[in-house]
Amino acid sequence: MITDPSGRALDYLRLSLTDRCNLRCVYCMPEEGVVWKPHAEILRFEESLRLCRILCALGIRRIKLTGGEPLVRRGLENFIRELREIPLLEELTLTTNGLLLAEFLDCLGDDARFLLNGVNISLNSPDAANFARIARRDRLGAALGGMRRALAAGLPVKLNCVPVRGFNERDLAATAALAKDEVRAVRFIELMPLGAGASLEGVPMAEVLAVLEGEFGPLRRDYSRIGNGPAVYYAVPGFAGKIGFISAISETFCAGCNRLRLGADGRLRACLASEISADLRSLLRSGAGDDEIKNAVLRLAASKPVSHRFAGPVAKGGRGGSGGLPGQEYCRIEDGMYRIGG
Ligand code: SAM
Ligand code: SF4
């Protein structure tokens, strides 16, 4: 088991597979001029697989595939099949904007619900114009098509919405209403002041709750466990699915954090806001053995901060999506660990 100095067991890995994306959400990436990492800096699937095996041997039991947009990565189907061969891996889920989900699930065929334990789909508005304003692409139809295909495949589906002032604040009730039938949960995620998100205003979760209660009546706190994340769930009368709130900033949930994050470039982080990462790609490519890599992971886990510092000064103006703090430079220090420089 990987345990950090605060006694938290780290058994959940967010694995970023690419920094690329087919959308440009206003809170995540700039409209133009995104400089993608060169392919050589992105872990090859066999490298990611080796790291996942090592991490599972250390105690990781759940992996969420993310990005950028993970479904733009060619060869993902085989990678998922190979990940599933790791005996200690108990759960594999995917977070996606849904645009390529229908064709991807067609590719997986009947195996989809055995390979994947669930899918999270970003859906910031069911209104086509507002979806397009946030995503900077007019692709609501494709995202909804992906959602329907995932439901048809029998996969548990959660929708994620980041409420942003001036963009989708009028669509909150309509977005929540997507939890009426088959969708397991609609989760509202507090805007994080990272990268492009730093110049936007989020809608406080208390305000979202008030809007929903104004529309649907009092929401009842639901304590049943849905997934591994930090969402707080509510039941709405007449809804089959739940409404979740993820308030990373206003109600820090760091005390229960069980995550490690492996960036597409092979940098392992113990916290989205941490200044320290372990350069596992360099270790891999320098021919390091499994024990050496395990030690680097354990040293990194020992750096997991008790709590994030988003309330303080944060990086601005870069790009997000790859699992790295945007707009910041890294300089090498000892033992393959990196500390933020500029
Ligand atoms: N492309 C996929 C997607 O959009 O679901 C996966 C990667 S995306 C970086 C993962 C999640 O991070 C999405 O739910 C997205 O809405 C969220 N996200 C990105 N930037 C954010 C920010 N500044 N504040 C809050 N959530 C953010
Ligand atoms: Fe792409 Fe996801 Fe970022 Fe939107 S939030 S730009 S879909 S990576």
XYZ file of C-alpha atoms and ligand atoms in Angstrom:
377
model
C 0.000 0.000 0.000
C 1.223 3.533 -0.736
C 0.701 5.681 2.337
C 1.613 9.345 2.548
C 2.938 11.123 5.650
C -0.616 12.143 6.617
C -1.606 8.469 6.728
C -3.715 8.610 3.571
C -3.693 5.383 1.533
C -3.151 6.246 -2.138
C -4.963 3.654 -4.240
C -6.361 5.770 -7.072
C -4.443 6.906 -10.149
C -5.517 9.528 -12.646
C -3.642 8.616 -15.781
C -3.393 11.306 -18.436
C -2.816 9.815 -21.890
C -2.366 12.967 -23.939
C -2.280 16.734 -23.654
C -4.247 17.076 -26.924
C -7.936 17.738 -27.269
C -10.637 18.254 -29.863
C -12.330 20.976 -27.783
C -10.975 24.210 -26.301
C -13.025 24.676 -23.142
C -12.664 28.241 -21.905
C -11.608 27.138 -18.425
C -9.021 24.651 -19.627
C -7.215 25.820 -22.764
C -6.681 29.018 -24.709
C -8.578 29.394 -27.980
C -5.454 29.345 -30.129
C -1.749 28.863 -29.857
C -1.719 25.744 -27.702
C 1.752 24.252 -28.018
C 1.366 20.483 -27.751
C 4.122 18.447 -26.228
C 6.257 16.687 -28.855
C 5.287 13.020 -29.275
C 8.673 11.956 -27.939
C 7.763 13.535 -24.586
C 4.537 11.577 -24.282
C 4.712 8.136 -22.719
C 4.247 5.331 -25.214
C 1.466 2.912 -24.290
C 3.938 0.202 -23.332
C 5.647 2.677 -20.992
C 2.356 3.686 -19.386
C 1.485 0.028 -19.036
C 4.732 -0.788 -17.271
C 4.227 2.119 -14.863
C 0.649 1.013 -14.192
C 1.833 -2.503 -13.381
C 4.418 -1.090 -10.979
C 1.890 1.268 -9.395
C -0.638 -1.545 -8.978
C 2.054 -3.684 -7.354
C 2.519 -0.812 -4.900
C -1.179 -0.457 -4.093
C -3.054 1.360 -6.854
C -6.414 -0.390 -7.357
C -8.402 2.111 -9.437
C -7.310 3.961 -12.544
C -9.108 6.767 -14.331
C -7.983 7.504 -17.883
C -7.976 11.199 -18.668
C -6.190 13.840 -20.730
C -6.452 16.225 -22.544
C -9.001 14.121 -24.332
C -8.072 10.449 -23.937
C -10.166 9.302 -26.896
C -8.025 11.226 -29.406
C -5.192 8.831 -28.606
C -4.944 6.156 -31.299
C -4.575 2.585 -30.075
C -6.471 3.235 -26.850
C -8.608 0.137 -27.311
C -5.666 -2.257 -27.075
C -4.145 -0.294 -24.218
C -7.364 -0.672 -22.235
C -7.460 -4.396 -22.944
C -3.886 -4.735 -21.680
C -4.509 -2.611 -18.603
C -7.380 -4.926 -17.763
C -4.943 -7.808 -17.662
C -3.335 -6.356 -14.516
C -4.781 -8.705 -11.884
C -4.603 -6.207 -9.011
C -6.499 -3.526 -10.897
C -10.058 -3.468 -9.556
C -11.554 -0.571 -11.451
C -10.913 1.208 -14.741
C -12.892 4.286 -15.719
C -12.618 6.963 -18.356
C -13.261 10.691 -18.332
C -14.007 12.212 -21.718
C -15.749 15.037 -23.511
C -17.761 12.325 -25.260
C -17.224 13.479 -28.854
C -15.521 10.258 -29.960
C -17.179 8.012 -27.411
C -19.804 6.427 -29.665
C -17.281 5.196 -32.220
C -14.864 4.150 -29.482
C -17.534 2.033 -27.801
C -18.435 0.556 -31.178
C -14.801 -0.510 -31.361
C -14.913 -2.157 -27.928
C -18.192 -3.844 -28.839
C -19.809 -6.097 -26.243
C -16.606 -6.019 -24.167
C -17.130 -2.375 -23.220
C -18.925 -3.010 -19.943
C -16.374 -5.618 -18.877
C -13.413 -3.427 -19.766
C -14.730 -0.177 -18.307
C -16.414 0.266 -14.938
C -17.853 3.620 -15.886
C -17.546 6.755 -17.956
C -17.537 10.397 -16.888
C -18.592 12.787 -19.625
C -18.058 16.544 -19.512
C -21.290 18.249 -20.432
C -21.347 21.894 -19.478
C -24.691 22.766 -21.005
C -27.519 21.003 -22.854
C -28.060 24.250 -24.749
C -26.217 24.024 -28.073
C -25.210 27.691 -28.180
C -23.901 27.759 -24.609
C -22.139 24.421 -25.027
C -20.383 25.878 -28.071
C -19.424 29.076 -26.227
C -17.732 27.086 -23.455
C -16.180 24.396 -25.647
C -15.427 26.820 -28.491
C -16.741 24.103 -30.781
C -20.346 23.464 -31.855
C -20.341 19.787 -30.825
C -23.193 19.276 -28.352
C -24.782 16.674 -30.645
C -21.639 14.536 -30.659
C -21.278 14.742 -26.870
C -24.919 13.729 -26.357
C -24.490 10.946 -28.925
C -21.529 9.646 -26.911
C -23.600 9.756 -23.740
C -26.474 7.827 -25.328
C -24.102 5.220 -26.738
C -22.479 4.710 -23.320
C -25.895 4.258 -21.713
C -26.891 1.817 -24.455
C -23.702 -0.154 -23.744
C -24.849 -0.530 -20.141
C -22.054 1.620 -18.706
C -22.584 3.686 -15.569
C -22.465 7.309 -16.783
C -21.759 10.440 -14.765
C -21.900 13.895 -16.295
C -19.547 16.667 -15.196
C -20.405 20.343 -15.472
C -18.176 23.287 -14.519
C -20.485 26.258 -13.883
C -18.898 29.436 -15.231
C -20.375 32.889 -14.706
C -21.660 34.345 -17.953
C -21.494 31.031 -19.820
C -23.769 28.316 -18.431
C -25.178 29.709 -15.182
C -28.678 29.836 -16.722
C -28.554 26.182 -17.741
C -27.879 24.662 -14.330
C -31.378 23.235 -13.796
C -31.548 21.903 -17.366
C -28.149 20.247 -16.899
C -29.212 18.728 -13.564
C -32.372 17.417 -15.246
C -30.190 15.042 -17.274
C -30.030 12.959 -14.063
C -33.775 12.275 -14.216
C -33.518 8.926 -15.956
C -30.523 6.786 -16.852
C -27.533 8.960 -15.977
C -26.153 7.911 -12.594
C -25.184 11.424 -11.516
C -24.760 14.964 -12.748
C -21.850 16.551 -10.876
C -21.155 20.251 -10.625
C -17.424 20.953 -10.338
C -16.186 24.181 -8.829
C -14.040 26.140 -11.274
C -10.379 25.823 -10.336
C -8.152 28.853 -10.860
C -5.735 26.902 -13.037
C -4.462 27.988 -16.449
C -7.245 29.430 -18.584
C -9.622 29.045 -15.637
C -7.724 31.639 -13.637
C -9.287 34.539 -15.536
C -12.893 33.302 -15.227
C -15.432 33.479 -12.442
C -16.939 30.245 -11.217
C -20.431 29.933 -9.788
C -20.186 29.002 -6.090
C -21.617 25.586 -5.315
C -23.976 27.112 -2.714
C -25.470 29.201 -5.491
C -25.833 26.165 -7.759
C -27.597 24.302 -4.933
C -29.934 27.254 -4.360
C -30.823 27.407 -8.075
C -31.572 23.680 -8.146
C -33.675 23.835 -4.980
C -35.583 26.770 -6.491
C -36.370 24.573 -9.492
C -36.835 21.114 -7.990
C -37.615 21.729 -4.300
C -35.404 20.774 -1.326
C -32.552 18.389 -2.192
C -31.825 15.636 0.318
C -28.242 14.729 1.188
C -27.480 11.218 -0.046
C -24.750 9.357 1.799
C -24.590 6.286 -0.435
C -21.178 5.898 -2.020
C -20.993 6.596 -5.757
C -17.458 6.108 -7.085
C -14.168 7.019 -5.405
C -14.215 10.742 -5.745
C -14.807 13.628 -3.392
C -18.295 14.531 -4.657
C -21.045 15.225 -2.128
C -24.318 13.827 -3.451
C -27.948 14.864 -3.166
C -31.176 13.143 -4.158
C -33.843 15.041 -6.070
C -37.469 13.930 -5.782
C -38.427 12.056 -8.946
C -34.841 11.698 -10.230
C -33.276 8.270 -10.726
C -29.766 9.784 -10.717
C -28.076 11.933 -8.084
C -26.758 15.463 -8.133
C -23.137 15.818 -7.011
C -21.039 18.766 -5.956
C -17.261 18.824 -6.111
C -16.041 21.866 -4.255
C -12.262 21.620 -4.473
C -11.687 25.222 -3.450
C -14.402 26.246 -0.993
C -14.609 22.932 0.869
C -11.175 21.389 0.595
C -11.536 17.610 0.590
C -7.813 17.008 0.847
C -8.159 15.026 4.084
C -9.699 12.118 2.173
C -7.588 12.428 -0.974
C -6.457 9.024 -2.272
C -4.938 10.154 -5.609
C -1.769 10.078 -7.536
C -1.605 11.696 -10.976
C 0.540 10.490 -13.819
C 0.870 13.094 -16.566
C 0.989 12.145 -20.235
C 4.677 13.104 -20.101
C 5.390 10.585 -17.354
C 5.579 13.037 -14.471
C 3.972 11.649 -11.365
C 2.358 14.100 -8.977
C 0.801 13.554 -5.616
C -1.420 16.633 -5.841
C -2.740 18.804 -8.673
C -1.407 21.809 -6.798
C 1.893 20.320 -5.694
C 5.151 21.804 -6.870
C 6.896 18.461 -6.882
C 6.797 15.671 -9.418
C 8.791 12.540 -10.171
C 10.066 12.201 -13.726
C 9.221 8.563 -14.297
C 9.684 8.864 -18.056
C 13.383 9.669 -17.675
C 13.739 6.846 -15.205
C 12.064 4.395 -17.585
C 14.099 5.503 -20.549
C 17.342 5.382 -18.623
C 16.772 1.658 -18.127
C 15.775 1.823 -14.455
C 14.567 -1.386 -12.879
C 11.173 -1.765 -11.218
C 12.605 -1.278 -7.713
C 14.213 2.008 -8.654
C 10.917 3.230 -10.101
C 9.025 2.029 -7.030
C 11.379 4.015 -4.821
C 10.798 7.138 -6.891
C 7.033 6.639 -6.510
C 7.299 6.208 -2.766
C 9.517 9.287 -2.401
C 7.003 11.259 -4.429
C 4.105 9.981 -2.298
C 6.014 11.201 0.743
C 5.800 14.718 -0.717
C 1.985 14.745 -0.852
C 0.931 17.982 0.799
C -1.586 17.880 3.616
C -3.736 20.273 1.634
C -3.660 22.204 -1.649
C -2.964 25.919 -1.806
C -5.417 27.049 -4.476
C -6.652 29.746 -2.156
C -3.207 31.355 -2.454
C -1.382 32.567 -5.563
C -1.579 30.132 -8.484
C -0.197 29.862 -11.974
C -1.943 31.830 -14.683
C -2.171 31.965 -18.425
C -0.861 28.558 -19.461
C -2.744 25.576 -20.685
C -4.317 22.793 -18.779
C -5.362 19.310 -19.619
C -2.112 17.413 -19.404
C -2.070 16.988 -15.680
C 0.565 19.680 -15.193
C 0.329 23.052 -13.544
C 0.053 25.351 -16.539
C 2.496 28.077 -17.413
C 5.276 26.871 -15.169
C 8.784 25.668 -15.890
C 10.556 22.812 -14.206
C 14.155 22.475 -13.216
C 15.794 19.252 -12.264
C 16.817 18.621 -8.703
C 18.036 15.417 -7.176
C 16.792 11.875 -7.690
C 14.535 12.507 -10.644
C 12.345 14.859 -8.614
C 11.359 18.153 -10.137
C 10.459 21.398 -8.473
C 8.663 24.261 -10.112
C 10.966 26.989 -11.264
C 9.580 29.970 -13.215
N -11.241 15.962 -21.819
C -11.853 15.213 -20.778
C -13.018 15.946 -20.169
O -13.196 17.133 -20.467
O -13.758 15.320 -19.413
C -10.898 14.771 -19.687
C -9.856 15.746 -19.241
S -10.482 17.172 -18.408
C -8.990 18.044 -18.072
C -10.960 16.446 -16.864
C -11.954 17.275 -16.081
O -11.308 18.452 -15.632
C -13.197 17.714 -16.843
O -14.351 17.362 -16.095
C -13.044 19.206 -16.919
O -14.288 19.849 -16.954
C -12.250 19.500 -15.672
N -11.534 20.776 -15.682
C -10.598 21.211 -16.566
N -10.170 22.446 -16.233
C -10.845 22.803 -15.110
C -10.838 23.949 -14.266
N -10.072 25.001 -14.505
N -11.656 23.943 -13.185
C -12.460 22.876 -12.919
N -12.496 21.765 -13.671
C -11.699 21.717 -14.756
Fe -10.527 19.303 -23.677
Fe -11.452 18.295 -21.394
Fe -9.910 20.520 -21.413
Fe -12.386 20.645 -22.372
S -11.811 20.179 -20.257
S -10.509 21.476 -23.357
S -12.644 18.663 -23.268
S -9.283 18.497 -21.985
